[in-house]
mmCIF file with all atom_site columns, C-alpha atoms in Angstrom:
data_model
loop_
_atom_site.group_PDB
_atom_site.id
_atom_site.type_symbol
_atom_site.label_atom_id
_atom_site.label_alt_id
_atom_site.label_comp_id
_atom_site.label_asym_id
_atom_site.label_entity_id
_atom_site.label_seq_id
_atom_site.pdbx_PDB_ins_code
_atom_site.Cartn_x
_atom_site.Cartn_y
_atom_site.Cartn_z
_atom_site.occupancy
_atom_site.B_iso_or_equiv
_atom_site.pdbx_formal_charge
_atom_site.auth_seq_id
_atom_site.auth_comp_id
_atom_site.auth_asym_id
_atom_site.auth_atom_id
_atom_site.pdbx_PDB_model_num
ATOM 1   C CA . UNK W 1 1   ? 12.526  6.196   -8.698  1.00 94.00 ? 1   UNK W CA 1
ATOM 2   C CA . UNK W 1 2   ? 12.563  3.400   -6.129  1.00 96.00 ? 2   UNK W CA 1
ATOM 3   C CA . UNK W 1 3   ? 14.800  0.402   -6.738  1.00 95.00 ? 3   UNK W CA 1
ATOM 4   C CA . UNK W 1 4   ? 14.617  -2.767  -4.769  1.00 95.00 ? 4   UNK W CA 1
ATOM 5   C CA . UNK W 1 5   ? 17.156  -5.596  -5.276  1.00 92.00 ? 5   UNK W CA 1
ATOM 6   C CA . UNK W 1 6   ? 16.063  -9.175  -4.482  1.00 90.00 ? 6   UNK W CA 1
ATOM 7   C CA . UNK W 1 7   ? 18.576  -11.944 -4.397  1.00 82.00 ? 7   UNK W CA 1
ATOM 8   C CA . UNK W 1 8   ? 17.655  -15.267 -6.055  1.00 75.00 ? 8   UNK W CA 1
ATOM 9   C CA . UNK W 1 9   ? 17.154  -18.124 -3.531  1.00 68.00 ? 9   UNK W CA 1
ATOM 10  C CA . UNK W 1 10  ? 19.444  -20.703 -5.307  1.00 63.00 ? 10  UNK W CA 1
ATOM 11  C CA . UNK W 1 11  ? 22.248  -18.263 -6.116  1.00 58.00 ? 11  UNK W CA 1
ATOM 12  C CA . UNK W 1 12  ? 23.643  -15.057 -4.864  1.00 62.00 ? 12  UNK W CA 1
ATOM 13  C CA . UNK W 1 13  ? 25.225  -14.226 -8.325  1.00 65.00 ? 13  UNK W CA 1
ATOM 14  C CA . UNK W 1 14  ? 21.997  -12.803 -9.738  1.00 76.00 ? 14  UNK W CA 1
ATOM 15  C CA . UNK W 1 15  ? 19.481  -10.356 -8.460  1.00 86.00 ? 15  UNK W CA 1
ATOM 16  C CA . UNK W 1 16  ? 16.177  -9.138  -9.555  1.00 90.00 ? 16  UNK W CA 1
ATOM 17  C CA . UNK W 1 17  ? 15.532  -5.561  -9.701  1.00 93.00 ? 17  UNK W CA 1
ATOM 18  C CA . UNK W 1 18  ? 12.018  -3.939  -8.956  1.00 95.00 ? 18  UNK W CA 1
ATOM 19  C CA . UNK W 1 19  ? 11.896  -0.341  -10.141 1.00 96.00 ? 19  UNK W CA 1
ATOM 20  C CA . UNK W 1 20  ? 8.947   1.722   -9.155  1.00 96.00 ? 20  UNK W CA 1
ATOM 21  C CA . UNK W 1 21  ? 7.804   5.043   -10.675 1.00 94.00 ? 21  UNK W CA 1
ATOM 22  C CA . UNK W 1 22  ? 10.638  5.274   -13.295 1.00 94.00 ? 22  UNK W CA 1
ATOM 23  C CA . UNK W 1 23  ? 10.357  7.937   -15.898 1.00 93.00 ? 23  UNK W CA 1
ATOM 24  C CA . UNK W 1 24  ? 11.528  5.361   -18.542 1.00 93.00 ? 24  UNK W CA 1
ATOM 25  C CA . UNK W 1 25  ? 13.174  1.977   -18.691 1.00 93.00 ? 25  UNK W CA 1
ATOM 26  C CA . UNK W 1 26  ? 17.023  1.926   -18.256 1.00 92.00 ? 26  UNK W CA 1
ATOM 27  C CA . UNK W 1 27  ? 18.758  0.403   -21.321 1.00 90.00 ? 27  UNK W CA 1
ATOM 28  C CA . UNK W 1 28  ? 21.007  -1.576  -19.156 1.00 90.00 ? 28  UNK W CA 1
ATOM 29  C CA . UNK W 1 29  ? 17.981  -3.444  -17.859 1.00 92.00 ? 29  UNK W CA 1
ATOM 30  C CA . UNK W 1 30  ? 17.313  -5.124  -21.085 1.00 87.00 ? 30  UNK W CA 1
ATOM 31  C CA . UNK W 1 31  ? 20.040  -7.853  -20.147 1.00 84.00 ? 31  UNK W CA 1
ATOM 32  C CA . UNK W 1 32  ? 18.893  -7.961  -16.428 1.00 86.00 ? 32  UNK W CA 1
ATOM 33  C CA . UNK W 1 33  ? 16.061  -9.551  -14.452 1.00 90.00 ? 33  UNK W CA 1
ATOM 34  C CA . UNK W 1 34  ? 14.195  -6.173  -14.040 1.00 93.00 ? 34  UNK W CA 1
ATOM 35  C CA . UNK W 1 35  ? 10.598  -5.406  -13.351 1.00 93.00 ? 35  UNK W CA 1
ATOM 36  C CA . UNK W 1 36  ? 9.102   -1.922  -13.637 1.00 94.00 ? 36  UNK W CA 1
ATOM 37  C CA . UNK W 1 37  ? 6.056   -0.856  -11.909 1.00 93.00 ? 37  UNK W CA 1
ATOM 38  C CA . UNK W 1 38  ? 4.042   2.355   -12.791 1.00 92.00 ? 38  UNK W CA 1
ATOM 39  C CA . UNK W 1 39  ? 6.688   3.417   -15.351 1.00 91.00 ? 39  UNK W CA 1
ATOM 40  C CA . UNK W 1 40  ? 5.893   6.823   -16.809 1.00 90.00 ? 40  UNK W CA 1
ATOM 41  C CA . UNK W 1 41  ? 6.907   5.841   -20.457 1.00 90.00 ? 41  UNK W CA 1
ATOM 42  C CA . UNK W 1 42  ? 4.201   4.234   -22.390 1.00 86.00 ? 42  UNK W CA 1
ATOM 43  C CA . UNK W 1 43  ? 5.883   3.726   -25.759 1.00 89.00 ? 43  UNK W CA 1
ATOM 44  C CA . UNK W 1 44  ? 7.283   0.407   -26.862 1.00 88.00 ? 44  UNK W CA 1
ATOM 45  C CA . UNK W 1 45  ? 10.879  -0.274  -25.907 1.00 88.00 ? 45  UNK W CA 1
ATOM 46  C CA . UNK W 1 46  ? 13.080  -3.022  -27.389 1.00 86.00 ? 46  UNK W CA 1
ATOM 47  C CA . UNK W 1 47  ? 13.906  -5.720  -24.852 1.00 86.00 ? 47  UNK W CA 1
ATOM 48  C CA . UNK W 1 48  ? 10.896  -4.841  -22.568 1.00 90.00 ? 48  UNK W CA 1
ATOM 49  C CA . UNK W 1 49  ? 7.476   -6.575  -22.356 1.00 89.00 ? 49  UNK W CA 1
ATOM 50  C CA . UNK W 1 50  ? 4.518   -4.414  -21.225 1.00 86.00 ? 50  UNK W CA 1
ATOM 51  C CA . UNK W 1 51  ? 1.592   -5.658  -19.210 1.00 87.00 ? 51  UNK W CA 1
ATOM 52  C CA . UNK W 1 52  ? -1.308  -3.477  -18.394 1.00 84.00 ? 52  UNK W CA 1
ATOM 53  C CA . UNK W 1 53  ? -2.323  -2.767  -14.880 1.00 85.00 ? 53  UNK W CA 1
ATOM 54  C CA . UNK W 1 54  ? -5.425  -0.850  -13.771 1.00 88.00 ? 54  UNK W CA 1
ATOM 55  C CA . UNK W 1 55  ? -5.413  1.393   -10.743 1.00 91.00 ? 55  UNK W CA 1
ATOM 56  C CA . UNK W 1 56  ? -6.988  4.575   -9.386  1.00 92.00 ? 56  UNK W CA 1
ATOM 57  C CA . UNK W 1 57  ? -4.968  7.702   -8.457  1.00 93.00 ? 57  UNK W CA 1
ATOM 58  C CA . UNK W 1 58  ? -6.221  10.368  -6.016  1.00 95.00 ? 58  UNK W CA 1
ATOM 59  C CA . UNK W 1 59  ? -4.789  13.920  -5.885  1.00 97.00 ? 59  UNK W CA 1
ATOM 60  C CA . UNK W 1 60  ? -3.767  14.642  -2.400  1.00 97.00 ? 60  UNK W CA 1
ATOM 61  C CA . UNK W 1 61  ? -3.353  18.556  -3.015  1.00 97.00 ? 61  UNK W CA 1
ATOM 62  C CA . UNK W 1 62  ? -6.967  19.627  -2.501  1.00 97.00 ? 62  UNK W CA 1
ATOM 63  C CA . UNK W 1 63  ? -8.337  20.368  0.994   1.00 96.00 ? 63  UNK W CA 1
ATOM 64  C CA . UNK W 1 64  ? -9.608  17.693  3.346   1.00 96.00 ? 64  UNK W CA 1
ATOM 65  C CA . UNK W 1 65  ? -13.204 18.443  2.630   1.00 95.00 ? 65  UNK W CA 1
ATOM 66  C CA . UNK W 1 66  ? -12.518 18.250  -1.154  1.00 96.00 ? 66  UNK W CA 1
ATOM 67  C CA . UNK W 1 67  ? -10.859 14.910  -0.761  1.00 95.00 ? 67  UNK W CA 1
ATOM 68  C CA . UNK W 1 68  ? -13.699 13.466  1.272   1.00 94.00 ? 68  UNK W CA 1
ATOM 69  C CA . UNK W 1 69  ? -16.070 15.082  -1.181  1.00 93.00 ? 69  UNK W CA 1
ATOM 70  C CA . UNK W 1 70  ? -14.433 12.938  -4.049  1.00 91.00 ? 70  UNK W CA 1
ATOM 71  C CA . UNK W 1 71  ? -15.551 9.726   -2.239  1.00 92.00 ? 71  UNK W CA 1
ATOM 72  C CA . UNK W 1 72  ? -18.864 7.988   -3.143  1.00 92.00 ? 72  UNK W CA 1
ATOM 73  C CA . UNK W 1 73  ? -21.861 8.753   -1.033  1.00 94.00 ? 73  UNK W CA 1
ATOM 74  C CA . UNK W 1 74  ? -21.675 5.501   0.906   1.00 93.00 ? 74  UNK W CA 1
ATOM 75  C CA . UNK W 1 75  ? -17.926 5.935   1.521   1.00 92.00 ? 75  UNK W CA 1
ATOM 76  C CA . UNK W 1 76  ? -18.487 9.451   2.807   1.00 94.00 ? 76  UNK W CA 1
ATOM 77  C CA . UNK W 1 77  ? -21.160 8.184   5.138   1.00 94.00 ? 77  UNK W CA 1
ATOM 78  C CA . UNK W 1 78  ? -19.110 5.249   6.350   1.00 94.00 ? 78  UNK W CA 1
ATOM 79  C CA . UNK W 1 79  ? -15.999 7.429   6.935   1.00 94.00 ? 79  UNK W CA 1
ATOM 80  C CA . UNK W 1 80  ? -17.852 10.131  8.741   1.00 94.00 ? 80  UNK W CA 1
ATOM 81  C CA . UNK W 1 81  ? -19.437 7.575   10.989  1.00 95.00 ? 81  UNK W CA 1
ATOM 82  C CA . UNK W 1 82  ? -16.198 5.943   11.753  1.00 94.00 ? 82  UNK W CA 1
ATOM 83  C CA . UNK W 1 83  ? -14.553 9.209   12.719  1.00 93.00 ? 83  UNK W CA 1
ATOM 84  C CA . UNK W 1 84  ? -17.267 9.490   15.429  1.00 94.00 ? 84  UNK W CA 1
ATOM 85  C CA . UNK W 1 85  ? -16.360 6.009   16.686  1.00 93.00 ? 85  UNK W CA 1
ATOM 86  C CA . UNK W 1 86  ? -13.517 5.019   19.108  1.00 92.00 ? 86  UNK W CA 1
ATOM 87  C CA . UNK W 1 87  ? -10.643 4.149   16.764  1.00 95.00 ? 87  UNK W CA 1
ATOM 88  C CA . UNK W 1 88  ? -6.957  5.020   16.912  1.00 95.00 ? 88  UNK W CA 1
ATOM 89  C CA . UNK W 1 89  ? -4.829  5.758   13.860  1.00 97.00 ? 89  UNK W CA 1
ATOM 90  C CA . UNK W 1 90  ? -1.223  4.721   14.123  1.00 96.00 ? 90  UNK W CA 1
ATOM 91  C CA . UNK W 1 91  ? 2.039   4.008   12.090  1.00 97.00 ? 91  UNK W CA 1
ATOM 92  C CA . UNK W 1 92  ? 3.970   0.705   12.327  1.00 97.00 ? 92  UNK W CA 1
ATOM 93  C CA . UNK W 1 93  ? 7.938   1.137   12.526  1.00 97.00 ? 93  UNK W CA 1
ATOM 94  C CA . UNK W 1 94  ? 8.729   -2.448  13.274  1.00 97.00 ? 94  UNK W CA 1
ATOM 95  C CA . UNK W 1 95  ? 8.834   -4.825  10.238  1.00 98.00 ? 95  UNK W CA 1
ATOM 96  C CA . UNK W 1 96  ? 8.098   -7.883  12.439  1.00 98.00 ? 96  UNK W CA 1
ATOM 97  C CA . UNK W 1 97  ? 4.922   -6.408  13.706  1.00 97.00 ? 97  UNK W CA 1
ATOM 98  C CA . UNK W 1 98  ? 3.605   -6.021  10.179  1.00 98.00 ? 98  UNK W CA 1
ATOM 99  C CA . UNK W 1 99  ? 4.817   -9.388  9.048   1.00 98.00 ? 99  UNK W CA 1
ATOM 100 C CA . UNK W 1 100 ? 3.177   -11.085 12.026  1.00 96.00 ? 100 UNK W CA 1
ATOM 101 C CA . UNK W 1 101 ? -0.135  -9.266  11.464  1.00 96.00 ? 101 UNK W CA 1
ATOM 102 C CA . UNK W 1 102 ? -0.133  -9.966  7.730   1.00 96.00 ? 102 UNK W CA 1
ATOM 103 C CA . UNK W 1 103 ? 0.663   -13.737 8.008   1.00 95.00 ? 103 UNK W CA 1
ATOM 104 C CA . UNK W 1 104 ? -1.984  -14.070 10.504  1.00 93.00 ? 104 UNK W CA 1
ATOM 105 C CA . UNK W 1 105 ? -4.269  -12.518 8.059   1.00 93.00 ? 105 UNK W CA 1
ATOM 106 C CA . UNK W 1 106 ? -3.037  -14.590 5.214   1.00 93.00 ? 106 UNK W CA 1
ATOM 107 C CA . UNK W 1 107 ? -3.503  -17.845 7.161   1.00 91.00 ? 107 UNK W CA 1
ATOM 108 C CA . UNK W 1 108 ? -7.100  -16.977 7.843   1.00 88.00 ? 108 UNK W CA 1
ATOM 109 C CA . UNK W 1 109 ? -7.750  -16.219 4.110   1.00 88.00 ? 109 UNK W CA 1
ATOM 110 C CA . UNK W 1 110 ? -5.822  -19.099 2.777   1.00 90.00 ? 110 UNK W CA 1
ATOM 111 C CA . UNK W 1 111 ? -3.198  -16.969 1.190   1.00 92.00 ? 111 UNK W CA 1
ATOM 112 C CA . UNK W 1 112 ? 0.565   -17.522 1.108   1.00 93.00 ? 112 UNK W CA 1
ATOM 113 C CA . UNK W 1 113 ? 2.595   -16.000 3.903   1.00 95.00 ? 113 UNK W CA 1
ATOM 114 C CA . UNK W 1 114 ? 4.786   -13.149 3.138   1.00 95.00 ? 114 UNK W CA 1
ATOM 115 C CA . UNK W 1 115 ? 8.442   -13.748 2.663   1.00 94.00 ? 115 UNK W CA 1
ATOM 116 C CA . UNK W 1 116 ? 10.495  -11.935 5.307   1.00 95.00 ? 116 UNK W CA 1
ATOM 117 C CA . UNK W 1 117 ? 13.419  -11.563 2.838   1.00 92.00 ? 117 UNK W CA 1
ATOM 118 C CA . UNK W 1 118 ? 11.385  -9.857  0.152   1.00 94.00 ? 118 UNK W CA 1
ATOM 119 C CA . UNK W 1 119 ? 9.644   -7.626  2.907   1.00 96.00 ? 119 UNK W CA 1
ATOM 120 C CA . UNK W 1 120 ? 13.044  -6.770  4.325   1.00 96.00 ? 120 UNK W CA 1
ATOM 121 C CA . UNK W 1 121 ? 14.411  -5.604  0.988   1.00 95.00 ? 121 UNK W CA 1
ATOM 122 C CA . UNK W 1 122 ? 11.167  -3.463  0.498   1.00 97.00 ? 122 UNK W CA 1
ATOM 123 C CA . UNK W 1 123 ? 11.043  -2.101  4.108   1.00 98.00 ? 123 UNK W CA 1
ATOM 124 C CA . UNK W 1 124 ? 13.375  0.925   3.659   1.00 97.00 ? 124 UNK W CA 1
ATOM 125 C CA . UNK W 1 125 ? 10.871  2.137   0.918   1.00 97.00 ? 125 UNK W CA 1
ATOM 126 C CA . UNK W 1 126 ? 7.821   1.418   2.784   1.00 98.00 ? 126 UNK W CA 1
ATOM 127 C CA . UNK W 1 127 ? 5.315   3.080   5.119   1.00 98.00 ? 127 UNK W CA 1
ATOM 128 C CA . UNK W 1 128 ? 2.668   1.123   7.247   1.00 98.00 ? 128 UNK W CA 1
ATOM 129 C CA . UNK W 1 129 ? -0.305  2.420   9.013   1.00 98.00 ? 129 UNK W CA 1
ATOM 130 C CA . UNK W 1 130 ? -2.844  0.877   11.180  1.00 98.00 ? 130 UNK W CA 1
ATOM 131 C CA . UNK W 1 131 ? -6.268  1.455   12.781  1.00 97.00 ? 131 UNK W CA 1
ATOM 132 C CA . UNK W 1 132 ? -7.087  -0.030  16.181  1.00 94.00 ? 132 UNK W CA 1
ATOM 133 C CA . UNK W 1 133 ? -9.338  0.112   19.265  1.00 92.00 ? 133 UNK W CA 1
ATOM 134 C CA . UNK W 1 134 ? -8.526  -0.067  22.853  1.00 88.00 ? 134 UNK W CA 1
ATOM 135 C CA . UNK W 1 135 ? -4.850  -0.965  21.881  1.00 88.00 ? 135 UNK W CA 1
ATOM 136 C CA . UNK W 1 136 ? -5.756  -3.778  19.488  1.00 90.00 ? 136 UNK W CA 1
ATOM 137 C CA . UNK W 1 137 ? -4.987  -3.179  15.953  1.00 94.00 ? 137 UNK W CA 1
ATOM 138 C CA . UNK W 1 138 ? -7.547  -4.582  13.547  1.00 94.00 ? 138 UNK W CA 1
ATOM 139 C CA . UNK W 1 139 ? -6.337  -3.205  10.127  1.00 96.00 ? 139 UNK W CA 1
ATOM 140 C CA . UNK W 1 140 ? -2.992  -2.452  8.436   1.00 98.00 ? 140 UNK W CA 1
ATOM 141 C CA . UNK W 1 141 ? -2.090  -0.702  5.317   1.00 98.00 ? 141 UNK W CA 1
ATOM 142 C CA . UNK W 1 142 ? 1.428   -0.966  3.666   1.00 98.00 ? 142 UNK W CA 1
ATOM 143 C CA . UNK W 1 143 ? 2.652   1.473   1.007   1.00 98.00 ? 143 UNK W CA 1
ATOM 144 C CA . UNK W 1 144 ? 5.742   1.774   -1.309  1.00 98.00 ? 144 UNK W CA 1
ATOM 145 C CA . UNK W 1 145 ? 6.662   5.490   -1.117  1.00 98.00 ? 145 UNK W CA 1
ATOM 146 C CA . UNK W 1 146 ? 8.763   7.654   -3.406  1.00 97.00 ? 146 UNK W CA 1
ATOM 147 C CA . UNK W 1 147 ? 9.384   11.178  -2.224  1.00 95.00 ? 147 UNK W CA 1
ATOM 148 C CA . UNK W 1 148 ? 11.169  12.010  -5.656  1.00 94.00 ? 148 UNK W CA 1
ATOM 149 C CA . UNK W 1 149 ? 7.788   11.709  -7.431  1.00 95.00 ? 149 UNK W CA 1
ATOM 150 C CA . UNK W 1 150 ? 5.726   12.457  -4.425  1.00 97.00 ? 150 UNK W CA 1
ATOM 151 C CA . UNK W 1 151 ? 3.584   9.300   -4.759  1.00 97.00 ? 151 UNK W CA 1
ATOM 152 C CA . UNK W 1 152 ? 2.552   6.401   -2.412  1.00 98.00 ? 152 UNK W CA 1
ATOM 153 C CA . UNK W 1 153 ? 1.250   3.097   -3.735  1.00 97.00 ? 153 UNK W CA 1
ATOM 154 C CA . UNK W 1 154 ? -0.828  0.743   -1.543  1.00 98.00 ? 154 UNK W CA 1
ATOM 155 C CA . UNK W 1 155 ? 0.631   -2.741  -1.916  1.00 97.00 ? 155 UNK W CA 1
ATOM 156 C CA . UNK W 1 156 ? -0.811  -4.655  1.006   1.00 96.00 ? 156 UNK W CA 1
ATOM 157 C CA . UNK W 1 157 ? -4.048  -4.493  3.222   1.00 95.00 ? 157 UNK W CA 1
ATOM 158 C CA . UNK W 1 158 ? -4.540  -6.848  5.992   1.00 95.00 ? 158 UNK W CA 1
ATOM 159 C CA . UNK W 1 159 ? -7.438  -7.097  8.527   1.00 92.00 ? 159 UNK W CA 1
ATOM 160 C CA . UNK W 1 160 ? -7.729  -8.955  11.731  1.00 82.00 ? 160 UNK W CA 1
ATOM 161 C CA . UNK W 1 161 ? -10.199 -11.745 11.978  1.00 67.00 ? 161 UNK W CA 1
ATOM 162 C CA . UNK W 1 162 ? -10.800 -12.119 15.808  1.00 62.00 ? 162 UNK W CA 1
ATOM 163 C CA . UNK W 1 163 ? -14.494 -12.115 16.443  1.00 55.00 ? 163 UNK W CA 1
ATOM 164 C CA . UNK W 1 164 ? -15.412 -11.920 12.736  1.00 65.00 ? 164 UNK W CA 1
ATOM 165 C CA . UNK W 1 165 ? -18.413 -13.993 13.347  1.00 73.00 ? 165 UNK W CA 1
ATOM 166 C CA . UNK W 1 166 ? -20.060 -10.970 14.898  1.00 81.00 ? 166 UNK W CA 1
ATOM 167 C CA . UNK W 1 167 ? -21.840 -9.027  12.091  1.00 85.00 ? 167 UNK W CA 1
ATOM 168 C CA . UNK W 1 168 ? -21.666 -5.692  13.956  1.00 86.00 ? 168 UNK W CA 1
ATOM 169 C CA . UNK W 1 169 ? -17.951 -6.068  14.548  1.00 86.00 ? 169 UNK W CA 1
ATOM 170 C CA . UNK W 1 170 ? -17.366 -6.970  10.907  1.00 86.00 ? 170 UNK W CA 1
ATOM 171 C CA . UNK W 1 171 ? -19.166 -3.760  9.975   1.00 89.00 ? 171 UNK W CA 1
ATOM 172 C CA . UNK W 1 172 ? -17.181 -1.808  12.526  1.00 91.00 ? 172 UNK W CA 1
ATOM 173 C CA . UNK W 1 173 ? -13.905 -3.209  11.085  1.00 90.00 ? 173 UNK W CA 1
ATOM 174 C CA . UNK W 1 174 ? -15.060 -2.361  7.527   1.00 91.00 ? 174 UNK W CA 1
ATOM 175 C CA . UNK W 1 175 ? -15.765 1.274   8.615   1.00 93.00 ? 175 UNK W CA 1
ATOM 176 C CA . UNK W 1 176 ? -12.309 1.312   10.165  1.00 94.00 ? 176 UNK W CA 1
ATOM 177 C CA . UNK W 1 177 ? -10.733 0.183   6.969   1.00 94.00 ? 177 UNK W CA 1
ATOM 178 C CA . UNK W 1 178 ? -12.489 2.905   5.044   1.00 94.00 ? 178 UNK W CA 1
ATOM 179 C CA . UNK W 1 179 ? -11.445 5.445   7.692   1.00 96.00 ? 179 UNK W CA 1
ATOM 180 C CA . UNK W 1 180 ? -7.853  4.238   7.502   1.00 97.00 ? 180 UNK W CA 1
ATOM 181 C CA . UNK W 1 181 ? -7.728  5.031   3.864   1.00 96.00 ? 181 UNK W CA 1
ATOM 182 C CA . UNK W 1 182 ? -8.769  8.670   4.593   1.00 96.00 ? 182 UNK W CA 1
ATOM 183 C CA . UNK W 1 183 ? -6.421  8.998   7.478   1.00 97.00 ? 183 UNK W CA 1
ATOM 184 C CA . UNK W 1 184 ? -3.597  7.690   5.401   1.00 98.00 ? 184 UNK W CA 1
ATOM 185 C CA . UNK W 1 185 ? -4.353  10.223  2.694   1.00 98.00 ? 185 UNK W CA 1
ATOM 186 C CA . UNK W 1 186 ? -4.291  13.069  5.166   1.00 97.00 ? 186 UNK W CA 1
ATOM 187 C CA . UNK W 1 187 ? -1.130  11.749  6.797   1.00 98.00 ? 187 UNK W CA 1
ATOM 188 C CA . UNK W 1 188 ? 0.715   11.364  3.413   1.00 98.00 ? 188 UNK W CA 1
ATOM 189 C CA . UNK W 1 189 ? -0.733  14.826  2.421   1.00 98.00 ? 189 UNK W CA 1
ATOM 190 C CA . UNK W 1 190 ? 0.833   16.369  5.611   1.00 97.00 ? 190 UNK W CA 1
ATOM 191 C CA . UNK W 1 191 ? 4.051   14.549  4.814   1.00 97.00 ? 191 UNK W CA 1
ATOM 192 C CA . UNK W 1 192 ? 4.130   16.342  1.458   1.00 96.00 ? 192 UNK W CA 1
ATOM 193 C CA . UNK W 1 193 ? 3.100   13.555  -0.915  1.00 98.00 ? 193 UNK W CA 1
ATOM 194 C CA . UNK W 1 194 ? 0.857   14.566  -3.797  1.00 97.00 ? 194 UNK W CA 1
ATOM 195 C CA . UNK W 1 195 ? -0.498  11.357  -5.314  1.00 97.00 ? 195 UNK W CA 1
ATOM 196 C CA . UNK W 1 196 ? -2.184  8.392   -3.649  1.00 97.00 ? 196 UNK W CA 1
ATOM 197 C CA . UNK W 1 197 ? -2.278  5.127   -5.663  1.00 96.00 ? 197 UNK W CA 1
ATOM 198 C CA . UNK W 1 198 ? -4.851  2.554   -4.598  1.00 94.00 ? 198 UNK W CA 1
ATOM 199 C CA . UNK W 1 199 ? -2.679  -0.138  -5.956  1.00 90.00 ? 199 UNK W CA 1
ATOM 200 C CA . UNK W 1 200 ? -4.971  -1.569  -8.469  1.00 84.00 ? 200 UNK W CA 1
ATOM 201 C CA . UNK W 1 201 ? -8.544  -2.803  -8.916  1.00 78.00 ? 201 UNK W CA 1
#
């Protein structure tokens, strides 16, 4: 189970706890500000309110060809085409690099910027990947990861918007995003993770 503690802005006396992939809710959390994500227990528990979330899980234990074979026909075509194009897969170790990229994306989309304090609390439990060309990154994916349950959960996906008035470039970025999903899966598979969570739909 991954636990992230977040201090309230107005007081340091209380903290909210985000718990990911717990087997069941902890009894002590009935009296705390606690939020559970993807808890394995599905029965009713006194003191807890359940809200349904829909997502898609992919088994990472099959072979690469079998993983690709599970994609839709369109996605298989786009990914295979993208793997022939000049693109570079990478990982992002610096929080500020991801924060700056995401906030630029958020500004272009009219979304709220990411809070650096919240991201900082999550960062030890996150892995971020990227796809780029000629040294310029055009998409990043951020995951919450848990080695104990061998699961990764996509929480943020951000794309660059430079030159997006060009239809061909937009399609190229779209293929790159699909390819990044595949390269992420294969990278996490190599790292020993067994379940890839798309983070909702």
